Amino acid sequence: MATPTAQMYSEFTNPNLEVLISQQQISERIKELGAQIAKEYAGLNPLLIGVLKGATFFLSDLLRAIDIPLGIEFMAISSYGMSTRTSGEVRILKDLDVAIEGRHIIVVEDIVDTGLTLSYLLANLKSRGAATVKLVALLDKYDRRERDVPIDYLGFPIPDHFVVGYGLDFAERYRNLPFIAILKNPDEAQLGLPMSSSS
Ligand code: IMP
Ligand code: MG
């Protein structure tokens, strides 16, 4: 049951957040990306693969901006501990339900940071015999790149800040923000919440 106090609390105007990319900016950029993808993939019946959980918000808006026949699939991926992460070792928690041989794949990701996750995933999908594998990412935190990951369609390049919202979380919180925000003080955000390492 919500208490009167709980009803007054606004997560979206939480003072620990500084809006970096507004809801309107996101929606306008997605329309442009969708139109570009529709043009370049006409007649190819592309398969969009979303990376759980963060990219599902972006995927859901993006695919409604791509006005051609297409399919969608999801994968869940997790890196091992921080020490093995530097080796680029990642684990597939949920694999595709379909074969992708001969298909035109568009991987949909929320953010490319070090690039370790994506460089593994793109190579993995290519090895399954896909005709083409391209990447669309909403955000590119280019300063932190450790592996070269070509982003074929990019929403926004961003500086090196920890960002949340529109699918991106901090300890599973903030995915529901309709905009992208810089998390000013992560210690404060974490109070009373369980930590999680999922993407
Ligand atoms: P990479 O392998 O370092 O490129 O990691 C990419 C994944 O780390 C993303 O899919 C996100 O789940 C997570 N991540 C990286 N930077 C941020 C951030 O600023 N906020 C929230 N999640 C992030
Ligand atoms: Mg992710």
Coordinates of C-alpha atoms and ligand atoms in Angstrom, one line a residue:
M1 CA 0.0 0.0 0.0
A2 CA 1.3 3.4 -0.9
T3 CA 1.5 5.9 1.9
P4 CA 0.7 9.6 1.4
T5 CA 4.5 10.2 1.8
A6 CA 5.4 7.6 -0.9
Q7 CA 2.9 9.2 -3.3
M8 CA 4.7 12.6 -3.0
Y9 CA 8.1 11.2 -3.9
S10 CA 9.1 11.8 -7.5
E11 CA 11.8 9.5 -8.9
F12 CA 11.9 11.5 -12.1
T13 CA 12.8 14.8 -10.4
N14 CA 15.2 13.1 -7.9
P15 CA 17.9 15.8 -7.1
N16 CA 20.6 13.1 -7.5
L17 CA 19.9 13.1 -11.3
E18 CA 21.1 15.6 -13.9
V19 CA 19.3 15.3 -17.2
L20 CA 21.8 14.7 -20.0
I21 CA 19.5 13.7 -22.9
S22 CA 15.8 14.6 -22.7
Q23 CA 12.9 12.4 -23.6
Q24 CA 12.2 14.6 -26.7
Q25 CA 15.8 14.4 -27.9
I26 CA 15.7 10.6 -27.6
S27 CA 12.5 10.3 -29.5
E28 CA 13.7 12.6 -32.3
R29 CA 17.0 10.8 -32.7
I30 CA 15.2 7.4 -32.8
K31 CA 12.9 8.6 -35.6
E32 CA 16.0 9.5 -37.6
L33 CA 17.8 6.2 -36.9
G34 CA 14.6 4.2 -37.7
A35 CA 14.2 5.9 -41.0
Q36 CA 17.8 5.3 -41.9
I37 CA 17.6 1.6 -41.0
A38 CA 14.3 1.2 -42.9
K39 CA 15.9 2.6 -46.0
E40 CA 19.1 0.5 -45.8
Y41 CA 17.3 -2.8 -44.9
A42 CA 14.4 -2.6 -47.3
G43 CA 13.7 -6.1 -48.6
L44 CA 16.2 -7.8 -46.2
N45 CA 13.9 -8.7 -43.3
P46 CA 16.4 -7.9 -40.7
L47 CA 16.5 -9.5 -37.3
L48 CA 16.9 -7.1 -34.4
I49 CA 18.6 -8.6 -31.4
G50 CA 18.2 -6.7 -28.1
V51 CA 20.5 -7.2 -25.2
L52 CA 18.6 -7.7 -22.0
K53 CA 17.7 -5.9 -19.9
G54 CA 18.8 -2.4 -20.7
A55 CA 18.3 -2.3 -24.4
T56 CA 14.7 -3.3 -24.3
F57 CA 13.4 0.2 -23.9
F58 CA 15.4 1.5 -26.9
L59 CA 14.6 -1.6 -29.0
S60 CA 10.9 -1.2 -28.3
D61 CA 10.9 2.5 -29.5
L62 CA 13.3 1.9 -32.3
L63 CA 11.5 -0.9 -34.0
R64 CA 8.3 1.1 -34.1
A65 CA 10.3 3.7 -36.1
I66 CA 11.5 1.1 -38.7
D67 CA 8.7 0.8 -41.2
I68 CA 9.6 -2.4 -43.0
P69 CA 9.1 -6.2 -42.2
L70 CA 11.5 -7.3 -39.4
G71 CA 11.9 -9.8 -36.5
I72 CA 13.1 -9.4 -33.0
E73 CA 15.0 -11.6 -30.6
F74 CA 16.6 -11.2 -27.2
M75 CA 19.9 -12.3 -25.6
A76 CA 21.1 -12.0 -22.0
I77 CA 24.8 -11.6 -21.3
S78 CA 26.8 -11.3 -18.2
S79 CA 30.5 -10.7 -17.7
Y80 CA 32.4 -12.7 -15.1
G81 CA 34.0 -10.7 -12.2
M82 CA 35.9 -7.5 -12.7
S83 CA 39.2 -9.4 -13.0
T84 CA 38.1 -11.6 -15.9
R85 CA 36.2 -8.8 -17.5
T86 CA 39.4 -7.3 -18.7
S87 CA 40.0 -10.4 -20.7
G88 CA 36.6 -9.8 -22.4
E89 CA 35.2 -13.1 -21.1
V90 CA 31.5 -13.0 -21.1
R91 CA 28.8 -15.6 -20.5
I92 CA 25.5 -16.1 -22.5
L93 CA 22.7 -16.3 -19.9
K94 CA 19.9 -16.5 -22.5
D95 CA 20.6 -17.5 -26.1
L96 CA 18.6 -16.9 -29.3
D97 CA 15.6 -19.1 -29.9
V98 CA 16.3 -19.2 -33.7
A99 CA 19.1 -20.0 -36.1
I100 CA 20.6 -16.9 -37.8
E101 CA 22.4 -18.4 -40.7
G102 CA 22.0 -16.1 -43.7
R103 CA 20.1 -13.5 -41.7
H104 CA 20.8 -9.7 -41.6
I105 CA 21.4 -9.1 -37.9
I106 CA 21.1 -5.7 -36.1
V107 CA 22.3 -5.9 -32.5
V108 CA 20.5 -3.3 -30.4
E109 CA 22.4 -2.1 -27.3
D110 CA 21.8 0.7 -24.8
I111 CA 25.4 1.8 -24.3
V112 CA 28.9 0.9 -25.5
D113 CA 31.4 1.5 -22.7
T114 CA 34.6 -0.6 -22.7
G115 CA 33.3 -2.5 -25.7
L116 CA 34.2 -5.9 -24.2
T117 CA 30.6 -7.2 -24.2
L118 CA 29.9 -6.1 -27.7
S119 CA 33.1 -7.3 -29.2
Y120 CA 32.4 -10.7 -27.9
L121 CA 28.8 -10.7 -28.9
L122 CA 29.4 -9.4 -32.5
A123 CA 32.1 -12.1 -33.1
N124 CA 29.8 -14.8 -31.6
L125 CA 26.9 -13.8 -34.0
K126 CA 29.2 -13.6 -37.0
S127 CA 30.5 -17.1 -36.3
R128 CA 26.9 -18.5 -36.5
G129 CA 26.8 -17.7 -40.2
A130 CA 24.8 -14.5 -40.2
A131 CA 24.9 -12.7 -43.6
T132 CA 25.6 -9.4 -42.0
V133 CA 26.0 -8.2 -38.4
K134 CA 25.6 -4.5 -37.6
L135 CA 25.3 -2.6 -34.3
V136 CA 22.9 0.1 -33.3
A137 CA 23.7 1.7 -29.9
L138 CA 21.8 4.5 -28.2
L139 CA 24.9 5.8 -26.3
D140 CA 28.7 5.7 -27.0
K141 CA 30.9 6.4 -24.0
Y142 CA 33.9 6.6 -26.3
D143 CA 36.5 7.7 -23.7
R144 CA 36.4 4.3 -22.0
R145 CA 36.8 2.1 -25.0
E146 CA 39.2 -0.9 -24.6
R147 CA 38.1 -2.9 -27.7
D148 CA 37.4 -1.4 -31.1
V149 CA 33.6 -1.8 -31.7
P150 CA 32.2 -0.3 -34.9
I151 CA 28.9 1.4 -34.1
D152 CA 27.0 1.4 -37.4
Y153 CA 24.1 3.5 -36.1
L154 CA 24.6 5.7 -33.0
G155 CA 22.1 7.7 -31.0
F156 CA 24.4 10.0 -29.0
P157 CA 28.2 10.1 -28.1
I158 CA 28.4 10.9 -24.3
P159 CA 31.3 12.0 -22.0
D160 CA 32.6 9.6 -19.3
H161 CA 29.9 9.8 -16.7
F162 CA 27.8 7.0 -15.1
V163 CA 24.4 7.5 -16.7
V164 CA 21.0 6.0 -15.8
G165 CA 17.5 6.0 -17.3
Y166 CA 15.7 4.8 -20.4
G167 CA 16.7 1.3 -19.6
L168 CA 20.1 2.0 -18.0
D169 CA 20.2 1.1 -14.3
F170 CA 22.3 1.5 -11.2
A171 CA 21.7 -1.6 -9.0
E172 CA 18.5 -2.2 -10.9
R173 CA 17.2 1.3 -10.1
Y174 CA 16.3 4.1 -12.5
R175 CA 15.5 2.0 -15.6
N176 CA 12.1 3.7 -15.7
L177 CA 13.3 7.3 -16.2
P178 CA 12.0 8.5 -19.6
F179 CA 15.3 10.4 -20.1
I180 CA 19.0 9.8 -19.7
A181 CA 20.6 11.4 -16.6
I182 CA 24.0 11.6 -15.0
L183 CA 23.9 9.9 -11.6
K184 CA 25.6 12.6 -9.4
N185 CA 26.2 10.6 -6.3
P186 CA 26.1 6.8 -6.7
D187 CA 26.6 6.2 -3.0
E188 CA 23.4 8.0 -2.3
A189 CA 21.5 6.1 -5.0
Q190 CA 22.6 2.7 -3.6
L191 CA 21.2 3.2 -0.1
G192 CA 18.9 0.4 0.9
L193 CA 19.0 -1.3 -2.5
P194 CA 20.4 -4.7 -3.3
M195 CA 23.4 -4.5 -5.7
S196 CA 23.2 -6.4 -9.0
S197 CA 25.7 -7.1 -11.8
S198 CA 23.3 -7.7 -14.6
S199 CA 23.4 -5.7 -17.8
Ligands
IMP1 P1 31.0 -2.8 -21.9 O1 31.3 -4.2 -22.1 O2 32.0 -2.2 -20.9 O3 30.9 -2.0 -23.2 O4 29.7 -2.7 -21.1 C1 28.5 -2.4 -21.6 C2 27.4 -2.6 -20.5 O5 27.8 -2.1 -19.2 C3 26.2 -1.9 -20.9 O6 25.4 -2.7 -21.7 C4 25.5 -1.5 -19.6 O7 24.7 -2.6 -19.2 C5 26.7 -1.3 -18.7 N1 27.1 0.1 -18.5 C6 28.2 0.7 -19.0 N2 28.2 2.0 -18.7 C7 27.0 2.3 -18.0 C8 26.5 3.5 -17.5 O8 27.0 4.6 -17.5 N3 25.3 3.3 -16.8 C9 24.6 2.1 -16.7 N4 25.1 1.0 -17.3 C10 26.3 1.0 -17.9
MG2 MG 23.4 -3.6 -21.4

